[in-house]
Amino acid sequence: MAETLYPAHPLQAWKAALAELTWAVDGLMVKPEEPVAAVDLRVDAAGPGAAAVARALGSALPVEPNTWTHTTEGQIIWLGPDEWLVTSKNARPHELEDSLGRVVSAHGGAAADVSAQRTTIRLSGGRARELLSFGCSIDLRSSAFPNGSSAQTSIGQTGALILALGSGDDFRLFVRPSFAGYLADWLLDTAQEFRPAQQ
């Protein structure tokens, strides 16, 4: 009888260390998030396909570069003039791909399931912005990177997609699963700067 295989979170081996960091450093919360369905969507932003997607998702596609918006189940993140990442915490990946594909295919668009392409880490608290600044070259001050902003950039030596959430220091980091361990190690190592000095 064949064994049943269950998917493991890309950061399963780092969860305890990240939880300990959250406990040890005041003003910092680092948490691997549960997987969500994610679809790469291509469609003409000025055409009828974009309006059809807006009706299907209950939210218009963000057309301003480096921004994102909420849907009832997730987010729509601007990736390029005719490309977005659509996430859903409730839909199954193939269902989200199928439903969006049906909407945009009639308008020359395409939808592809990329759920396995990224994993996410939530980074928040008063130290979050400062921690990221050690390895990220973009200006993350709230005046330059407010709620609703996104950026495709590097953190340390790995590429990441950063979203500014809420009104405070609250970020979602999208990273390739194969680089997620590196990013977790980078966060753990860099955060040593904030640990209380040993007596």
XYZ file of N, CA and C in Angstrom:
597
model
N 0.846 -1.189 0.000
C 0.000 0.000 0.000
C 0.885 1.244 0.000
N 0.605 2.151 -0.916
C 1.420 3.358 -1.046
C 1.178 4.298 0.132
N 2.237 4.986 0.536
C 2.107 5.968 1.608
C 1.468 7.240 1.068
N 0.727 7.905 1.928
C 0.129 9.179 1.558
C 1.122 10.290 1.842
N 1.344 11.139 0.849
C 2.251 12.259 1.017
C 1.451 13.527 1.296
N 1.905 14.284 2.261
C 1.252 15.534 2.617
C 2.214 16.683 2.363
N 1.717 17.785 1.805
C 2.619 18.905 1.533
C 3.146 19.518 2.825
N 4.407 19.884 2.812
C 5.028 20.547 3.964
C 5.264 22.011 3.616
N 5.079 22.876 4.579
C 5.323 24.299 4.367
C 6.810 24.496 4.079
N 7.163 25.339 3.098
C 8.581 25.556 2.791
C 9.402 26.040 3.972
N 8.747 26.648 4.956
C 9.461 27.165 6.122
C 9.169 26.372 7.391
N 8.731 25.127 7.229
C 8.408 24.307 8.390
C 9.575 24.219 9.367
N 10.782 24.051 8.849
C 11.956 23.884 9.707
C 12.373 25.180 10.399
N 11.829 26.315 9.973
C 12.197 27.614 10.555
C 11.106 28.177 11.464
N 9.958 27.537 11.530
C 8.838 28.113 12.277
C 9.162 28.342 13.741
N 9.813 27.389 14.384
C 10.121 27.533 15.814
C 11.082 28.691 16.045
N 12.110 28.812 15.217
C 13.090 29.890 15.385
C 12.453 31.251 15.137
N 11.576 31.338 14.149
C 10.910 32.607 13.876
C 9.937 32.973 14.996
N 9.268 31.973 15.567
C 8.371 32.227 16.695
C 9.172 32.704 17.909
N 10.335 32.111 18.126
C 11.188 32.527 19.248
C 11.680 33.951 19.047
N 12.013 34.309 17.810
C 12.449 35.667 17.508
C 11.342 36.666 17.822
N 10.120 36.321 17.451
C 8.973 37.183 17.734
C 8.821 37.405 19.231
N 9.055 36.358 19.992
C 8.938 36.458 21.450
C 10.095 37.255 22.050
N 11.288 37.111 21.489
C 12.499 37.688 22.090
C 12.715 39.154 21.750
N 12.249 39.595 20.595
C 12.512 40.971 20.157
C 11.237 41.788 20.240
N 11.242 42.783 21.106
C 10.080 43.642 21.266
C 9.877 44.463 19.991
N 8.654 44.532 19.521
C 8.354 45.319 18.333
C 8.618 44.609 17.031
N 8.612 43.267 17.059
C 8.850 42.518 15.823
C 8.049 41.224 15.845
N 7.318 40.990 14.767
C 6.588 39.745 14.599
C 6.933 39.198 13.226
N 7.442 37.956 13.192
C 7.788 37.293 11.942
C 7.043 35.972 11.907
N 6.224 35.777 10.867
C 5.396 34.572 10.836
C 5.232 34.055 9.416
N 5.626 32.809 9.156
C 5.295 32.203 7.856
C 3.782 32.079 7.740
N 3.239 32.445 6.584
C 1.798 32.389 6.387
C 1.403 31.108 5.660
N 0.152 30.732 5.821
C -0.348 29.537 5.159
C -0.440 29.779 3.649
N -0.286 28.739 2.857
C -0.352 28.898 1.399
C -1.723 29.397 0.945
N -1.714 30.150 -0.147
C -2.956 30.618 -0.756
C -2.925 30.288 -2.246
N -4.089 30.268 -2.857
C -4.146 30.119 -4.308
C -3.639 31.404 -4.941
N -2.859 31.269 -6.007
C -2.310 32.442 -6.690
C -2.327 32.204 -8.190
N -2.801 33.187 -8.914
C -2.902 33.096 -10.368
C -2.246 34.317 -10.993
N -1.395 34.062 -11.989
C -0.817 35.139 -12.788
C -1.816 35.463 -13.897
N -2.263 36.706 -13.920
C -3.323 37.134 -14.839
C -2.764 38.124 -15.846
N -3.024 37.866 -17.133
C -2.628 38.789 -18.199
C -3.879 39.217 -18.951
N -4.061 40.535 -19.063
C -5.209 41.066 -19.791
C -4.960 42.544 -20.054
N -5.559 43.076 -21.111
C -5.428 44.490 -21.431
C -6.130 45.320 -20.358
N -5.352 46.166 -19.672
C -5.912 46.948 -18.566
C -6.965 47.941 -19.022
N -6.906 48.343 -20.292
C -7.856 49.339 -20.798
C -9.009 48.710 -21.565
N -9.023 47.387 -21.676
C -10.037 46.723 -22.470
C -11.184 46.166 -21.652
N -12.136 45.535 -22.323
C -13.303 44.976 -21.631
C -12.959 43.802 -20.723
N -11.833 43.145 -20.969
C -11.431 42.027 -20.113
C -11.161 42.469 -18.692
N -10.562 43.653 -18.528
C -10.282 44.171 -17.187
C -11.575 44.439 -16.425
N -12.567 44.973 -17.145
C -13.861 45.235 -16.513
C -14.545 43.926 -16.128
N -14.387 42.894 -16.964
C -14.978 41.592 -16.651
C -14.327 40.979 -15.422
N -13.010 41.123 -15.312
C -12.303 40.623 -14.122
C -12.774 41.363 -12.878
N -12.940 42.674 -12.986
C -13.403 43.469 -11.847
C -14.764 42.987 -11.358
N -15.649 42.660 -12.298
C -16.966 42.148 -11.904
C -16.834 40.789 -11.224
N -15.941 39.950 -11.737
C -15.785 38.601 -11.182
C -15.172 38.629 -9.792
N -14.226 39.536 -9.567
C -13.514 39.585 -8.289
C -14.115 40.575 -7.300
N -14.997 41.438 -7.796
C -15.584 42.442 -6.907
C -14.638 43.586 -6.611
N -13.577 43.719 -7.404
C -12.608 44.788 -7.201
C -11.893 45.051 -8.518
N -11.658 46.318 -8.827
C -10.984 46.670 -10.073
C -9.508 46.316 -10.014
N -8.940 45.990 -11.164
C -7.509 45.737 -11.244
C -6.758 47.037 -10.958
N -5.776 47.013 -10.059
C -4.987 48.232 -9.844
C -4.145 48.529 -11.081
N -4.219 49.748 -11.580
C -3.476 50.105 -12.791
C -2.297 51.019 -12.493
N -2.213 51.535 -11.275
C -1.048 52.336 -10.905
C 0.104 51.389 -10.580
N 1.283 51.620 -11.170
C 2.419 50.723 -10.892
C 2.722 50.614 -9.410
N 3.129 49.399 -9.009
C 3.572 49.128 -7.643
C 2.490 49.397 -6.598
N 1.288 48.921 -6.902
C 0.185 49.007 -5.949
C -0.543 47.665 -5.891
N -1.389 47.506 -4.911
C -2.225 46.314 -4.790
C -3.560 46.733 -4.190
N -4.546 45.848 -4.302
C -5.852 46.113 -3.727
C -6.448 44.825 -3.172
N -7.413 44.975 -2.288
C -8.122 43.836 -1.694
C -9.200 43.304 -2.626
N -9.477 42.010 -2.511
C -10.710 41.426 -3.018
C -11.415 40.832 -1.806
N -12.564 40.223 -2.005
C -13.262 39.622 -0.863
C -12.492 38.434 -0.299
N -11.635 37.803 -1.124
C -10.926 36.597 -0.674
C -9.410 36.733 -0.667
N -8.885 37.843 -1.148
C -7.432 37.945 -1.227
C -6.973 39.301 -1.718
N -6.039 39.269 -2.664
C -5.430 40.498 -3.144
C -5.222 40.446 -4.655
N -5.138 41.633 -5.267
C -4.712 41.775 -6.654
C -3.487 42.671 -6.628
N -2.371 42.161 -7.113
C -1.102 42.881 -7.034
C -0.621 43.219 -8.443
N -0.327 44.496 -8.672
C 0.180 44.940 -9.973
C 1.590 44.410 -10.161
N 1.839 43.719 -11.270
C 3.172 43.236 -11.609
C 3.733 43.910 -12.856
N 2.863 44.416 -13.711
C 3.272 45.059 -14.956
C 2.060 45.694 -15.603
N 2.246 46.399 -16.728
C 1.123 47.108 -17.360
C -0.063 46.220 -17.718
N 0.184 44.939 -17.994
C -0.929 44.038 -18.321
C -0.845 42.744 -17.526
N -0.232 42.805 -16.336
C -0.024 41.577 -15.546
C -0.283 41.834 -14.063
N -0.993 40.886 -13.437
C -1.317 40.980 -12.013
C -1.179 39.603 -11.367
N -0.918 39.609 -10.072
C -0.969 38.391 -9.272
C -2.249 38.450 -8.449
N -3.118 37.476 -8.651
C -4.399 37.423 -7.942
C -4.321 36.287 -6.926
N -4.580 36.593 -5.658
C -4.531 35.569 -4.620
C -5.917 35.364 -4.007
N -6.123 34.168 -3.476
C -7.368 33.844 -2.787
C -7.071 32.868 -1.662
N -7.561 33.174 -0.466
C -7.356 32.266 0.658
C -8.434 31.195 0.745
N -9.475 31.301 -0.084
C -10.575 30.340 -0.029
C -10.641 29.411 -1.231
N -10.307 29.902 -2.406
C -10.426 29.092 -3.625
C -9.290 28.076 -3.726
N -9.569 26.965 -4.402
C -8.505 26.032 -4.745
C -7.770 26.583 -5.959
N -6.458 26.335 -6.050
C -5.681 26.929 -7.146
C -6.265 26.687 -8.534
N -6.630 25.425 -8.829
C -7.136 25.152 -10.177
C -8.492 25.813 -10.411
N -9.286 25.979 -9.365
C -10.576 26.639 -9.506
C -10.401 28.123 -9.810
N -9.444 28.762 -9.125
C -9.186 30.177 -9.377
C -8.651 30.372 -10.793
N -7.746 29.489 -11.214
C -7.212 29.558 -12.568
C -8.324 29.380 -13.601
N -9.175 28.379 -13.401
C -10.260 28.110 -14.347
C -11.238 29.277 -14.431
N -11.631 29.801 -13.268
C -12.650 30.862 -13.274
C -12.112 32.138 -13.908
N -10.870 32.511 -13.595
C -10.310 33.716 -14.203
C -9.983 33.485 -15.677
N -9.561 32.272 -15.992
C -9.281 31.950 -17.398
C -10.509 32.090 -18.267
N -11.649 31.637 -17.759
C -12.901 31.761 -18.523
C -13.261 33.231 -18.743
N -12.986 34.059 -17.731
C -13.333 35.473 -17.830
C -12.482 36.183 -18.878
N -11.169 35.933 -18.871
C -10.283 36.729 -19.734
C -10.012 36.114 -21.102
N -10.255 34.824 -21.262
C -9.929 34.192 -22.549
C -10.723 34.792 -23.702
N -11.920 35.232 -23.434
C -12.738 35.846 -24.484
C -12.217 37.218 -24.887
N -11.268 37.746 -24.114
C -10.738 39.080 -24.377
C -9.239 39.035 -24.669
N -8.747 37.863 -25.089
C -7.336 37.733 -25.435
C -6.403 37.653 -24.250
N -6.943 37.390 -23.079
C -6.126 37.310 -21.873
C -5.795 35.880 -21.504
N -5.057 35.715 -20.413
C -4.669 34.374 -19.955
C -4.538 34.375 -18.443
N -4.740 33.193 -17.861
C -4.594 33.007 -16.421
C -3.821 31.713 -16.184
N -2.820 31.765 -15.321
C -1.995 30.590 -15.043
C -1.806 30.425 -13.535
N -2.048 29.219 -13.067
C -1.864 28.905 -11.647
C -0.375 28.972 -11.305
N -0.013 29.856 -10.366
C 1.379 29.977 -9.906
C 1.441 29.827 -8.384
N 0.505 29.088 -7.834
C 0.405 28.954 -6.379
C 1.668 28.385 -5.751
N 2.349 27.486 -6.466
C 3.558 26.870 -5.917
C 4.800 27.719 -6.151
N 4.627 28.867 -6.788
C 5.769 29.691 -7.173
C 6.299 30.564 -6.037
N 5.453 30.847 -5.048
C 5.859 31.727 -3.950
C 5.270 31.246 -2.633
N 5.962 31.617 -1.551
C 5.406 31.462 -0.217
C 5.490 32.827 0.449
N 4.761 33.025 1.536
C 4.728 34.359 2.137
C 5.134 34.342 3.601
N 5.739 35.467 3.994
C 6.126 35.719 5.383
C 5.513 37.050 5.787
N 4.883 37.100 6.939
C 4.325 38.346 7.478
C 5.341 38.936 8.440
N 5.679 40.193 8.241
C 6.662 40.888 9.064
C 6.021 42.177 9.541
N 5.890 42.340 10.851
C 5.206 43.524 11.359
C 5.809 43.964 12.680
N 5.357 45.126 13.144
C 5.860 45.693 14.386
C 6.784 46.872 14.124
N 7.072 47.608 15.179
C 7.864 48.823 15.066
C 9.265 48.622 14.527
N 9.794 47.395 14.622
C 11.138 47.112 14.124
C 11.147 46.589 12.681
N 9.979 46.307 12.120
C 9.909 45.635 10.821
C 10.562 46.446 9.712
N 10.234 47.726 9.627
C 10.765 48.578 8.573
C 12.281 48.689 8.690
N 12.754 48.859 9.920
C 14.191 48.985 10.145
C 14.919 47.696 9.786
N 14.325 46.568 10.138
C 14.938 45.280 9.815
C 15.084 45.122 8.304
N 14.032 45.413 7.561
C 14.087 45.287 6.112
C 15.114 46.244 5.498
N 15.284 47.405 6.111
C 16.189 48.402 5.550
C 17.637 47.931 5.531
N 17.985 46.939 6.336
C 19.350 46.411 6.334
C 19.680 45.667 5.033
N 18.656 45.187 4.332
C 18.932 44.399 3.137
C 18.107 44.761 1.933
N 17.353 45.866 2.007
C 16.476 46.264 0.908
C 16.792 47.703 0.528
N 17.019 47.959 -0.754
C 17.472 49.285 -1.183
C 16.341 50.283 -1.417
N 15.087 49.828 -1.446
C 14.003 50.783 -1.686
C 13.669 51.542 -0.403
N 13.074 52.699 -0.564
C 12.683 53.547 0.562
C 11.384 53.005 1.151
N 11.474 52.435 2.332
C 10.313 51.814 2.958
C 9.650 52.704 4.002
N 10.068 53.958 4.086
C 9.393 54.860 5.018
C 7.917 54.969 4.642
N 7.068 55.140 5.637
C 5.627 55.153 5.379
C 5.227 56.258 4.419
N 5.982 57.349 4.366
C 5.657 58.433 3.442
C 5.946 58.044 1.992
N 6.917 57.148 1.789
C 7.292 56.727 0.442
C 6.686 55.387 0.051
N 6.339 54.568 1.047
C 5.823 53.220 0.803
C 4.623 52.990 1.717
N 3.520 53.690 1.448
C 2.359 53.596 2.335
C 1.540 52.340 2.095
N 0.514 52.163 2.907
C -0.426 51.068 2.733
C -0.934 51.052 1.296
N -0.946 49.870 0.696
C -1.379 49.729 -0.686
C -0.239 49.726 -1.677
N 0.996 49.903 -1.183
C 2.165 49.877 -2.059
C 2.692 48.458 -2.203
N 3.351 48.197 -3.324
C 4.036 46.928 -3.529
C 5.318 47.205 -4.295
N 6.268 46.294 -4.201
C 7.525 46.456 -4.930
C 8.152 45.098 -5.167
N 8.677 44.918 -6.372
C 9.481 43.750 -6.688
C 10.936 44.169 -6.529
N 11.615 43.590 -5.542
C 12.937 44.068 -5.164
C 13.766 42.910 -4.629
N 14.873 43.235 -3.991
C 15.719 42.217 -3.351
C 15.778 42.481 -1.860
N 15.794 41.405 -1.099
C 16.061 41.466 0.339
C 17.268 40.584 0.565
N 18.355 41.175 1.035
C 19.597 40.413 1.090
C 19.993 40.046 -0.329
N 20.117 38.756 -0.573
C 20.535 38.277 -1.893
C 19.417 37.548 -2.645
N 18.177 37.747 -2.211
C 17.088 37.055 -2.902
C 16.000 38.015 -3.358
N 15.375 37.693 -4.476
C 14.274 38.497 -4.974
C 13.028 38.287 -4.138
N 12.251 39.341 -3.971
C 11.020 39.255 -3.179
C 10.029 40.292 -3.682
N 8.785 40.020 -3.416
C 7.701 40.959 -3.667
C 7.207 41.414 -2.301
N 7.246 42.727 -2.048
C 6.864 43.279 -0.747
C 5.566 44.043 -0.886
N 4.638 43.813 0.053
C 3.395 44.572 0.122
C 3.341 45.310 1.449
N 2.947 46.575 1.421
C 2.694 47.334 2.642
C 1.235 47.144 3.022
N 1.003 46.638 4.235
C -0.350 46.350 4.711
C -0.706 47.308 5.841
N -1.936 47.690 5.946
C -2.388 48.488 7.068
C -1.739 49.858 7.105
N -1.886 50.532 8.235
C -1.380 51.894 8.375
C -0.053 51.957 9.110
N 0.389 50.830 9.651
C 1.626 50.830 10.418
C 2.725 50.052 9.733
N 3.611 49.517 10.529
C 4.736 48.749 10.002
C 4.309 47.292 9.863
N 3.689 46.987 8.740
C 3.117 45.667 8.509
C 3.344 45.301 7.048
N 4.075 44.201 6.809
C 4.468 43.842 5.455
C 4.200 42.363 5.189
N 3.903 42.066 3.943
C 3.836 40.682 3.466
C 4.960 40.523 2.445
N 5.786 39.487 2.633
C 6.907 39.219 1.747
C 6.616 37.954 0.955
N 6.575 38.065 -0.353
C 6.433 36.909 -1.232
C 7.827 36.508 -1.695
N 8.175 35.236 -1.549
C 9.500 34.761 -1.937
C 9.368 33.371 -2.557
N 10.268 33.047 -3.469
C 10.272 31.709 -4.059
C 10.513 30.679 -2.952
N 9.804 29.553 -2.978
C 10.015 28.539 -1.935
C 11.468 28.083 -1.816
N 12.181 28.017 -2.947
C 13.569 27.559 -2.896
C 14.489 28.561 -2.215
N 14.047 29.815 -2.076
C 14.848 30.839 -1.400
C 14.254 31.222 -0.047
N 13.144 30.596 0.335
C 12.472 30.974 1.573
C 13.347 30.710 2.796
N 14.064 29.592 2.799
C 14.949 29.296 3.920
C 16.064 30.312 4.049
N 16.607 30.732 2.904
C 17.643 31.774 2.926
C 17.086 33.048 3.542
N 15.870 33.464 3.110
C 15.279 34.688 3.630
C 15.007 34.570 5.125
N 14.519 33.421 5.567
C 14.291 33.217 7.000
C 15.601 33.329 7.771
N 16.655 32.704 7.258
C 17.961 32.797 7.921
C 18.454 34.239 7.953
N 18.236 34.967 6.844
C 18.664 36.369 6.794
C 17.923 37.190 7.845
N 16.611 36.990 7.971
C 15.829 37.710 8.968
C 16.293 37.374 10.385
N 16.526 36.091 10.644
C 16.984 35.674 11.970
C 18.336 36.277 12.306
N 19.248 36.249 11.338
C 20.587 36.767 11.573
C 20.576 38.284 11.743
N 19.868 38.986 10.859
C 19.845 40.447 10.912
C 19.147 40.955 12.162
N 18.141 40.237 12.629
C 17.392 40.651 13.824
C 18.196 40.526 15.101
N 19.373 39.881 15.042
C 20.215 39.812 16.242
C 20.565 41.206 16.720
N 20.560 42.167 15.797
C 20.838 43.570 16.119
C 19.876 44.107 17.181
N 18.674 43.533 17.208
C 17.632 44.055 18.100
C 17.463 43.259 19.385
N 18.171 42.154 19.503
C 18.025 41.356 20.712
C 18.627 42.085 21.912
N 17.996 41.969 23.071
C 18.559 42.620 24.269
C 19.960 42.082 24.552
N 20.829 42.967 25.011
C 22.191 42.560 25.359
C 22.154 41.597 26.530
N 22.968 40.561 26.456
C 23.035 39.583 27.548
C 23.765 40.188 28.749
N 23.207 40.002 29.921
C 23.829 40.512 31.144
C 24.912 39.561 31.649
